[in-house]
Structure formats: C-alpha cells, structure tokens
Amino acid sequence: MTTLSLYGMGTIIGAGIYVLIGKVAAVSGVSTAYAFLLSGFIAMFSALSYAELASRFPQSSGESAYVSKAFNRDFLARIVGWMVVLTGIVSSATLANGFLGYLNVFIDISSTAAIISLILALTALSAWGIKESVFLIAAITLLEVGGLIFVVLLADGNNGIPWSKIVELPWSPTEASSILVGSFLAFYAFIGFEDMVNVAEEVKEPRKTIPIAIIWAVVLSTLLYVIVAAVAIRHMPIADLAKSDAPLADIISQSGYSPVWISLISLIAVINGILVQLIMASRVLYGMGKQGLAPEILSRVNSRTQTPIISTLIIALFILIFALWLPLITLAKITSFFMLSIFTLMNISLIVVKRKDKETLGVTTFPIWVPIIGTFLCLMLLVAQI
C-alpha cells in the first residue's frame, strides 16, 4: 500500500509544486495556498469515488471499465478511455516543458534535443517492466517530499507579505474569483491518484489496497501543496515567482543558498511525473485493447518484459509531438479541462453503479452523497472557467 501511495504521489507532487506553483501564483496572488486547498478539496471527492470504483472493479482499463459497467455503452467507454489516454499524453508533455526550466540551471541545451532524449529514456524504462518502474517511482517520490521540506526549512526571504495576510480568509469577490481561476490551473497538479487504478491487476488485494492508497496520496499531497505555496508567497515576490521557469530553485537562490540540489531534485521529480503518466496511458491502451474497445494489437504483451511495448511506443510518440508543439500553460489548461470532465463522469458512474448494484461484500464503499458532491464541485469549477 505504501509503495502504491508513493506511486500516486509521484505524479501529483512532481507536477504541481515543482512546475506550476509560479503559474498559479500569477493568477491567485497572495491566495495561492487557498487555490491549492480548493483544488485538493474538489479532488478528494472524486478520489473517493475512484477508490470505490477501483474496489468494485479492479481492472487495468480503469475509467473505461467503470463507464461500461455503469451505462453498458461501449461508445461511452471508448470516449472516456481515449480521453484518459489523451490526458496522460498532454500531462507528460506539460512536464516535459517544465523539465527544461530546471535543466537550464545546469546546462544550456536545445529544448528539442532535451525533450527527445528525455522521452526516449523514459520510454525504455517503462517498457522494461512495471515492477522496476513502480519501485523507482516510489523511491523518487520520497526524494521529492524531501525536496519540498528542504525548501520550507531554508526559505528565509521576506517580500513584505505577513503571514496573517497569507492565511486570511478571502472574503472579497475579487479574491474569491482569483482563487477559482487559480484552482482550475492548480487542479492539474492533482492528477495522479486516478493513475493508481490502472495498475489494479498488478497490485495485491486491490479491493482493499487501492482505496486506502488513493486517500493517503491525495491528503498528503494537498498538505504539502498548501504549506509550500504559503512559504513561496511569503518568501518571494509574486511577480518574480510568476515569471520563474524554475520557481523552487529561485526561492532557494533568493534565500542565499545554492539552487543546485533543489534543481536536481526538481528535475528528478518532473521525470518521475512523466514516467507515471507514460505507464498509466500505455496501460489504459492495453486494457482497452484487451476489452475490444481499441485495436487488439494494443493489448499485446512482450514475452520477455511482460509489458505492452506497442502501446508504450505509441504513447511516447504522441507525448513528443505535444511537448514540442504547445507551451506549458496551454497544456496544463487542456489537461485540467479533460480531467474535470472525466471526474464528473466518474462520479456520475458511481452514482449509477451504487443504485444498480447493492452487493458490496468485500468492497470499500462510501455514502452516495460523496459522488453527488463530487459531480457538483467538478461542474462548478468547469463552469467557473467558462
């Protein structure tokens, strides 16, 4: 369970703090911590829905399987499956762009060459084997958490914003609006817990293990986000934070310390996030191929590595295309939109499943108001952006 929780946190932490915190600060300003808190609150209801769905249907195809069970419509399952795959691709492309900011702390290299080299290396690792990949992800996640603690402990600047202002509840309509807009972008940072359900067939006792692991991953990630966001706003001018391509490195640098170690950890964190998304998307393709929702060739597994090589190569190719084509902010917004749409449908699917199937022996369950509130919150955030 611990390894699985760390696997989920690997994407959540690597994406949100190490890459996007400056971009969220540009929108939410002094209320940045509240933007992350709101995103975490919204994500938790969907996470609980995923936890129950994964316990009821521990299958690698995840979301497409859940929709199929709820509505018995193959076309809906196909649409959701391809949306999840696309989200994994765009999310990885987002992180690949974020990778460049921290890499430039060490060397000046062509962005095209850096992205191509990175994706090729991670594709090889993903194709090597799921066991090796998951344990590496878990180990790197521990390093990521250490990096965030490192920032919190060493940041000693002061941009003139008192702690009382940072923790003050945002009462004005302008502040509330900035938090809503910022939380839409920050929501991208919580992508990761849904990846955990797509390795269900490779987890021991998934009906019990996956729900607990999902909850821990979201709770711990939200706590880290809020603390680091508050520290960042306190210790670095918001305008500088918003413009930074390597925000945590700049916070450490402005505090009078060398940014080398945090930049190195940040690079590893971003790499970790891409690897998780690459594994997730390839496993969804594999699951869809196995269920007949995608071409059968995608479900073929290599006899030596026991991994879906063809699916992995296809995902890697599209990650490269998106990473070299679109800027970071655009990619993050696209990902948030797709994920909120998917989470809405997953919450609705659980409502339908709970009404149809009353048998819950051995299944982790939650009250029906959980997916109802989850649906409402996801739609609220989508409508607020539109």
Coordinates of C-alpha atoms in Angstrom, one line a residue:
M1 CA 0.0 0.0 0.0
T2 CA 2.8 2.4 0.9
T3 CA 4.5 1.8 -2.5
L4 CA 1.2 2.4 -4.3
S5 CA 0.6 5.6 -2.4
L6 CA 4.0 6.9 -3.3
Y7 CA 3.4 5.9 -6.9
G8 CA 0.3 8.1 -7.0
M9 CA 2.0 11.0 -5.2
G10 CA 4.8 10.8 -7.7
T11 CA 2.7 12.5 -10.4
I12 CA 0.8 14.8 -8.0
I13 CA 3.9 16.3 -6.4
G14 CA 6.1 16.4 -9.5
A15 CA 3.5 18.3 -11.5
G16 CA 2.1 20.8 -9.0
I17 CA 4.8 22.3 -6.9
Y18 CA 7.9 21.8 -9.0
V19 CA 6.4 23.2 -12.2
L20 CA 3.2 25.1 -11.8
I21 CA 3.3 26.9 -8.5
G22 CA 4.6 30.1 -10.1
K23 CA 1.8 30.0 -12.8
V24 CA -0.9 29.6 -10.1
A25 CA 0.6 32.5 -8.1
A26 CA 0.3 34.7 -11.2
V27 CA -3.4 34.2 -11.1
S28 CA -4.2 33.8 -7.3
G29 CA -1.5 36.0 -5.8
V30 CA -1.5 36.1 -2.1
S31 CA -4.3 33.5 -2.0
T32 CA -2.3 30.9 -3.9
A33 CA -2.3 28.5 -0.9
Y34 CA -6.1 28.6 -0.9
A35 CA -6.2 27.9 -4.6
F36 CA -4.3 24.6 -4.0
L37 CA -6.5 23.9 -1.0
L38 CA -9.7 24.3 -3.0
S39 CA -8.3 22.1 -5.8
G40 CA -7.4 19.4 -3.2
F41 CA -10.9 19.6 -1.6
I42 CA -12.6 19.2 -5.0
A43 CA -10.2 16.4 -6.0
M44 CA -10.8 14.5 -2.7
F45 CA -14.5 13.8 -3.5
S46 CA -13.5 12.4 -7.0
A47 CA -10.7 10.4 -5.3
L48 CA -13.2 8.8 -3.0
S49 CA -15.4 7.9 -6.0
Y50 CA -12.3 6.4 -7.8
A51 CA -11.5 4.5 -4.6
E52 CA -14.9 2.8 -4.5
L53 CA -15.0 2.1 -8.3
A54 CA -11.5 0.6 -8.1
S55 CA -12.6 -1.6 -5.3
R56 CA -15.7 -2.8 -7.1
F57 CA -13.9 -3.2 -10.5
P58 CA -10.2 -3.8 -10.1
Q59 CA -9.3 -3.7 -13.8
S60 CA -6.4 -2.1 -15.7
S61 CA -8.7 -0.2 -18.1
G62 CA -9.9 2.0 -15.2
E63 CA -12.3 4.7 -16.3
S64 CA -13.5 3.0 -19.5
A65 CA -14.4 -0.1 -17.5
Y66 CA -16.3 2.0 -14.9
V67 CA -18.4 3.7 -17.6
S68 CA -19.1 0.4 -19.3
K69 CA -20.3 -1.1 -16.0
A70 CA -22.5 1.9 -15.2
F71 CA -24.1 2.6 -18.6
N72 CA -23.3 -0.6 -20.6
R73 CA -22.5 1.6 -23.6
D74 CA -19.3 0.7 -25.5
F75 CA -19.1 4.1 -27.2
L76 CA -19.0 5.9 -23.9
A77 CA -16.3 3.6 -22.6
R78 CA -14.3 4.3 -25.8
I79 CA -14.6 8.0 -25.4
V80 CA -13.6 8.0 -21.8
G81 CA -10.7 5.7 -22.4
W82 CA -9.3 7.8 -25.2
M83 CA -9.8 11.0 -23.1
V84 CA -7.8 9.4 -20.3
V85 CA -5.1 8.4 -22.7
L86 CA -5.0 11.9 -24.2
T87 CA -4.8 13.4 -20.6
G88 CA -1.8 11.2 -19.9
I89 CA -0.1 12.4 -23.1
V90 CA -0.8 16.1 -22.6
S91 CA 0.2 15.9 -18.9
S92 CA 3.5 14.3 -19.8
A93 CA 4.1 16.9 -22.5
T94 CA 3.4 19.6 -19.8
L95 CA 6.0 18.2 -17.5
A96 CA 8.5 17.8 -20.3
N97 CA 8.2 21.5 -20.9
G98 CA 8.7 22.1 -17.1
F99 CA 11.7 19.9 -17.2
L100 CA 13.6 22.5 -19.3
G101 CA 13.4 25.3 -16.7
Y102 CA 15.3 23.3 -14.1
L103 CA 17.7 21.7 -16.7
N104 CA 18.8 25.2 -17.7
V105 CA 20.2 25.7 -14.2
F106 CA 22.9 23.2 -15.1
I107 CA 23.4 23.3 -18.9
D108 CA 22.2 25.3 -21.9
I109 CA 20.8 22.8 -24.3
S110 CA 18.3 22.8 -27.2
S111 CA 14.8 22.3 -25.9
T112 CA 14.1 19.9 -28.8
A113 CA 17.1 17.7 -28.0
A114 CA 16.4 17.7 -24.3
I115 CA 12.8 16.7 -24.7
I116 CA 13.5 14.0 -27.3
S117 CA 16.3 12.5 -25.1
L118 CA 14.1 12.5 -22.0
I119 CA 11.1 10.8 -23.6
L120 CA 13.2 8.2 -25.3
A121 CA 14.9 7.3 -22.0
L122 CA 11.6 7.1 -20.0
T123 CA 10.0 5.0 -22.8
A124 CA 12.8 2.5 -22.4
L125 CA 12.3 2.3 -18.7
S126 CA 8.5 2.0 -19.0
A127 CA 9.0 -0.9 -21.4
W128 CA 11.5 -2.6 -19.1
G129 CA 8.9 -3.7 -16.5
I130 CA 6.2 -2.4 -14.2
K131 CA 7.7 -3.7 -11.0
E132 CA 11.0 -2.0 -11.7
S133 CA 9.3 1.2 -12.7
V134 CA 6.9 1.4 -9.7
F135 CA 9.7 0.9 -7.1
L136 CA 11.8 3.5 -8.8
I137 CA 8.8 5.9 -8.8
A138 CA 8.2 5.3 -5.1
A139 CA 11.9 5.9 -4.3
I140 CA 11.9 9.2 -6.3
T141 CA 8.7 10.4 -4.6
L142 CA 10.4 10.2 -1.2
L143 CA 13.2 12.3 -2.7
E144 CA 10.5 14.8 -3.9
V145 CA 9.0 15.1 -0.5
G146 CA 12.5 15.7 1.0
G147 CA 13.0 18.5 -1.6
L148 CA 9.8 20.3 -0.5
I149 CA 10.8 20.0 3.1
F150 CA 14.2 21.4 2.1
V151 CA 12.5 24.5 0.6
V152 CA 10.3 25.1 3.6
L153 CA 13.2 24.9 6.0
L154 CA 15.7 27.0 4.1
A155 CA 13.4 29.7 2.6
D156 CA 14.1 32.8 4.7
G157 CA 13.4 35.7 2.4
N158 CA 10.6 38.2 3.1
N159 CA 8.7 40.0 0.3
G160 CA 6.7 42.1 2.8
I161 CA 3.6 40.0 2.9
P162 CA 2.8 39.0 6.5
W163 CA 1.7 35.5 7.5
S164 CA -1.6 37.0 8.7
K165 CA -2.4 38.1 5.2
I166 CA -1.5 34.8 3.6
V167 CA -3.7 32.8 6.0
E168 CA -6.5 35.4 6.0
L169 CA -9.8 34.1 4.5
P170 CA -10.5 35.6 1.1
W171 CA -13.8 37.4 1.7
S172 CA -13.9 39.8 -1.3
P173 CA -15.4 38.8 -4.7
T174 CA -12.1 39.6 -6.4
E175 CA -10.1 37.3 -4.1
A176 CA -12.7 34.5 -4.4
S177 CA -12.6 34.8 -8.2
S178 CA -8.8 34.7 -8.3
I179 CA -8.9 31.5 -6.2
L180 CA -11.4 29.9 -8.5
V181 CA -9.4 30.7 -11.6
G182 CA -6.1 29.6 -9.9
S183 CA -7.7 26.4 -8.7
F184 CA -8.6 25.4 -12.2
L185 CA -4.9 25.6 -13.2
A186 CA -3.8 24.1 -9.9
F187 CA -6.2 21.2 -10.4
Y188 CA -3.8 19.8 -13.0
A189 CA -1.4 19.3 -10.1
F190 CA -3.7 16.7 -8.5
I191 CA -3.6 14.4 -11.5
G192 CA -2.1 11.2 -10.2
F193 CA -4.5 9.4 -7.9
E194 CA -6.5 8.2 -10.9
D195 CA -3.4 6.6 -12.4
M196 CA -3.3 4.2 -9.5
V197 CA -6.4 2.3 -10.6
N198 CA -4.8 1.5 -14.0
V199 CA -2.3 -0.9 -12.4
A200 CA -5.0 -2.7 -10.4
E201 CA -4.3 -6.1 -12.0
E202 CA -0.7 -5.8 -10.8
V203 CA -1.5 -5.0 -7.2
K204 CA -2.0 -7.4 -4.4
E205 CA -5.5 -7.3 -2.8
P206 CA -6.6 -4.3 -4.9
R207 CA -10.1 -4.1 -3.4
K208 CA -8.6 -3.1 0.0
T209 CA -5.2 -1.7 -1.0
I210 CA -6.1 0.8 -3.8
P211 CA -8.8 2.8 -1.8
I212 CA -6.5 3.4 1.2
A213 CA -3.6 4.3 -1.0
I214 CA -5.6 6.8 -3.1
I215 CA -6.8 8.6 0.0
W216 CA -3.4 8.9 1.6
A217 CA -1.9 10.1 -1.7
V218 CA -4.4 13.0 -2.0
V219 CA -4.3 14.0 1.6
L220 CA -0.5 14.1 1.9
S221 CA -0.1 15.9 -1.4
T222 CA -2.7 18.6 -0.6
L223 CA -1.0 19.2 2.8
L224 CA 2.4 19.6 1.1
Y225 CA 1.0 21.9 -1.6
V226 CA -0.6 24.3 0.8
I227 CA 2.5 24.6 3.0
V228 CA 4.9 25.1 0.2
A229 CA 2.6 27.6 -1.6
A230 CA 2.3 29.7 1.6
V231 CA 6.1 29.6 2.0
A232 CA 6.6 30.6 -1.6
I233 CA 4.3 33.6 -1.4
R234 CA 5.8 34.7 1.9
H235 CA 9.4 34.5 0.7
M236 CA 9.5 35.5 -3.0
P237 CA 7.8 38.5 -4.8
I238 CA 4.7 37.2 -6.6
A239 CA 5.7 38.9 -9.8
D240 CA 9.1 37.1 -9.8
L241 CA 7.5 33.8 -8.8
A242 CA 5.0 34.1 -11.7
K243 CA 7.8 34.7 -14.2
S244 CA 10.1 31.9 -13.0
D245 CA 10.7 28.8 -15.1
A246 CA 12.3 27.1 -12.0
P247 CA 10.3 28.6 -9.1
L248 CA 11.7 26.4 -6.2
A249 CA 15.3 26.9 -7.3
D250 CA 14.7 30.7 -7.4
I251 CA 13.2 30.7 -3.9
I252 CA 16.3 28.9 -2.5
S253 CA 18.6 31.2 -4.5
Q254 CA 17.0 34.3 -3.2
S255 CA 17.4 32.9 0.3
G256 CA 21.1 32.9 -0.2
Y257 CA 21.7 29.2 -0.8
S258 CA 22.9 27.3 -3.9
P259 CA 19.9 26.2 -6.1
V260 CA 21.8 23.1 -7.3
W261 CA 20.4 20.5 -5.0
I262 CA 16.7 21.6 -5.3
S263 CA 17.1 21.9 -9.1
L264 CA 18.4 18.4 -9.2
I265 CA 15.5 17.1 -7.1
S266 CA 13.1 19.1 -9.2
L267 CA 14.5 17.5 -12.4
I268 CA 14.0 14.1 -10.9
A269 CA 10.5 15.0 -9.7
V270 CA 9.4 16.0 -13.2
I271 CA 11.0 12.9 -14.7
N272 CA 9.1 10.9 -12.1
G273 CA 5.8 12.5 -13.1
I274 CA 6.3 11.8 -16.8
L275 CA 7.1 8.2 -16.1
V276 CA 3.9 7.7 -14.1
Q277 CA 1.8 9.2 -16.9
L278 CA 3.6 7.2 -19.5
I279 CA 2.9 4.0 -17.7
M280 CA -0.7 4.9 -17.0
A281 CA -1.6 5.9 -20.6
S282 CA 0.1 2.7 -22.0
R283 CA -1.8 0.5 -19.5
V284 CA -5.1 2.1 -20.4
L285 CA -4.5 1.4 -24.1
Y286 CA -3.6 -2.1 -23.2
G287 CA -6.8 -2.5 -21.1
M288 CA -8.9 -1.0 -23.9
G289 CA -7.3 -3.4 -26.5
K290 CA -8.0 -6.3 -24.2
Q291 CA -11.7 -5.3 -23.8
G292 CA -12.2 -4.8 -27.5
L293 CA -12.5 -1.0 -27.1
A294 CA -9.4 -0.4 -29.2
P295 CA -7.4 -2.3 -31.8
E296 CA -6.3 -5.8 -30.4
I297 CA -2.7 -5.1 -31.2
L298 CA -2.5 -2.6 -28.3
S299 CA -3.2 -5.5 -25.8
R300 CA -0.1 -7.5 -26.9
V301 CA 2.4 -8.0 -24.2
N302 CA 6.1 -8.7 -24.7
S303 CA 7.0 -12.2 -23.7
R304 CA 10.2 -11.1 -22.0
T305 CA 9.3 -7.9 -20.2
Q306 CA 5.6 -8.6 -19.8
T307 CA 4.8 -5.0 -20.7
P308 CA 2.7 -3.6 -23.6
I309 CA 5.5 -2.4 -25.8
I310 CA 3.4 -1.3 -28.8
S311 CA 1.1 0.8 -26.6
T312 CA 4.1 2.3 -24.8
L313 CA 5.7 3.3 -28.1
I314 CA 2.5 4.9 -29.4
I315 CA 2.1 7.0 -26.2
A316 CA 5.7 8.1 -26.3
L317 CA 5.4 9.3 -29.9
F318 CA 2.4 11.5 -29.1
I319 CA 4.0 12.9 -26.0
L320 CA 6.9 14.1 -28.1
I321 CA 4.5 15.7 -30.6
F322 CA 2.6 17.7 -27.9
A323 CA 5.7 18.6 -25.9
L324 CA 7.4 20.1 -29.0
W325 CA 4.2 21.8 -30.2
L326 CA 2.4 23.6 -27.3
P327 CA 3.5 25.8 -24.3
L328 CA 3.3 24.7 -20.7
I329 CA 0.3 26.8 -19.6
T330 CA -1.8 25.7 -22.6
L331 CA -1.0 22.1 -22.0
A332 CA -1.9 22.4 -18.3
K333 CA -5.2 24.1 -19.0
I334 CA -6.1 21.4 -21.6
T335 CA -5.3 18.7 -19.0
S336 CA -7.4 20.3 -16.3
F337 CA -10.4 20.6 -18.6
F338 CA -10.2 17.0 -19.6
M339 CA -9.6 15.7 -16.1
L340 CA -12.5 17.7 -14.6
S341 CA -14.8 16.3 -17.4
I342 CA -13.6 12.8 -16.7
F343 CA -14.0 13.1 -13.0
T344 CA -17.5 14.4 -13.5
L345 CA -18.4 11.3 -15.5
M346 CA -16.7 9.0 -13.0
N347 CA -18.8 10.5 -10.1
I348 CA -22.0 10.0 -12.1
S349 CA -20.9 6.5 -13.0
L350 CA -20.5 5.6 -9.3
I351 CA -24.0 7.0 -8.6
V352 CA -25.5 4.8 -11.2
V353 CA -23.5 1.7 -10.1
K354 CA -24.5 2.2 -6.5
R355 CA -28.2 2.3 -7.5
K356 CA -27.9 -0.7 -9.7
D357 CA -25.6 -3.0 -7.7
K358 CA -26.3 -3.3 -4.0
E359 CA -23.8 -6.1 -3.5
T360 CA -20.9 -4.7 -1.6
L361 CA -19.3 -7.8 0.1
G362 CA -15.6 -7.2 0.3
V363 CA -15.9 -3.8 -1.4
T364 CA -14.8 -0.4 0.1
T365 CA -17.8 1.9 -0.1
F366 CA -18.7 5.5 0.6
P367 CA -22.1 7.3 1.1
I368 CA -23.9 8.2 -2.1
W369 CA -23.6 11.9 -1.3
V370 CA -19.8 11.6 -2.0
P371 CA -20.1 11.2 -5.8
I372 CA -23.1 13.6 -5.8
I373 CA -20.9 16.4 -4.2
G374 CA -18.0 15.4 -6.4
T375 CA -20.1 15.8 -9.5
F376 CA -21.3 19.3 -8.4
L377 CA -17.8 20.5 -7.5
C378 CA -16.3 19.4 -10.8
L379 CA -19.0 21.0 -12.8
M380 CA -18.8 24.2 -10.7
L381 CA -15.1 24.5 -11.4
L382 CA -15.6 23.9 -15.2
V383 CA -18.4 26.4 -15.4
A384 CA -16.4 29.0 -13.4
Q385 CA -13.7 28.9 -16.0
I386 CA -16.1 29.0 -19.0

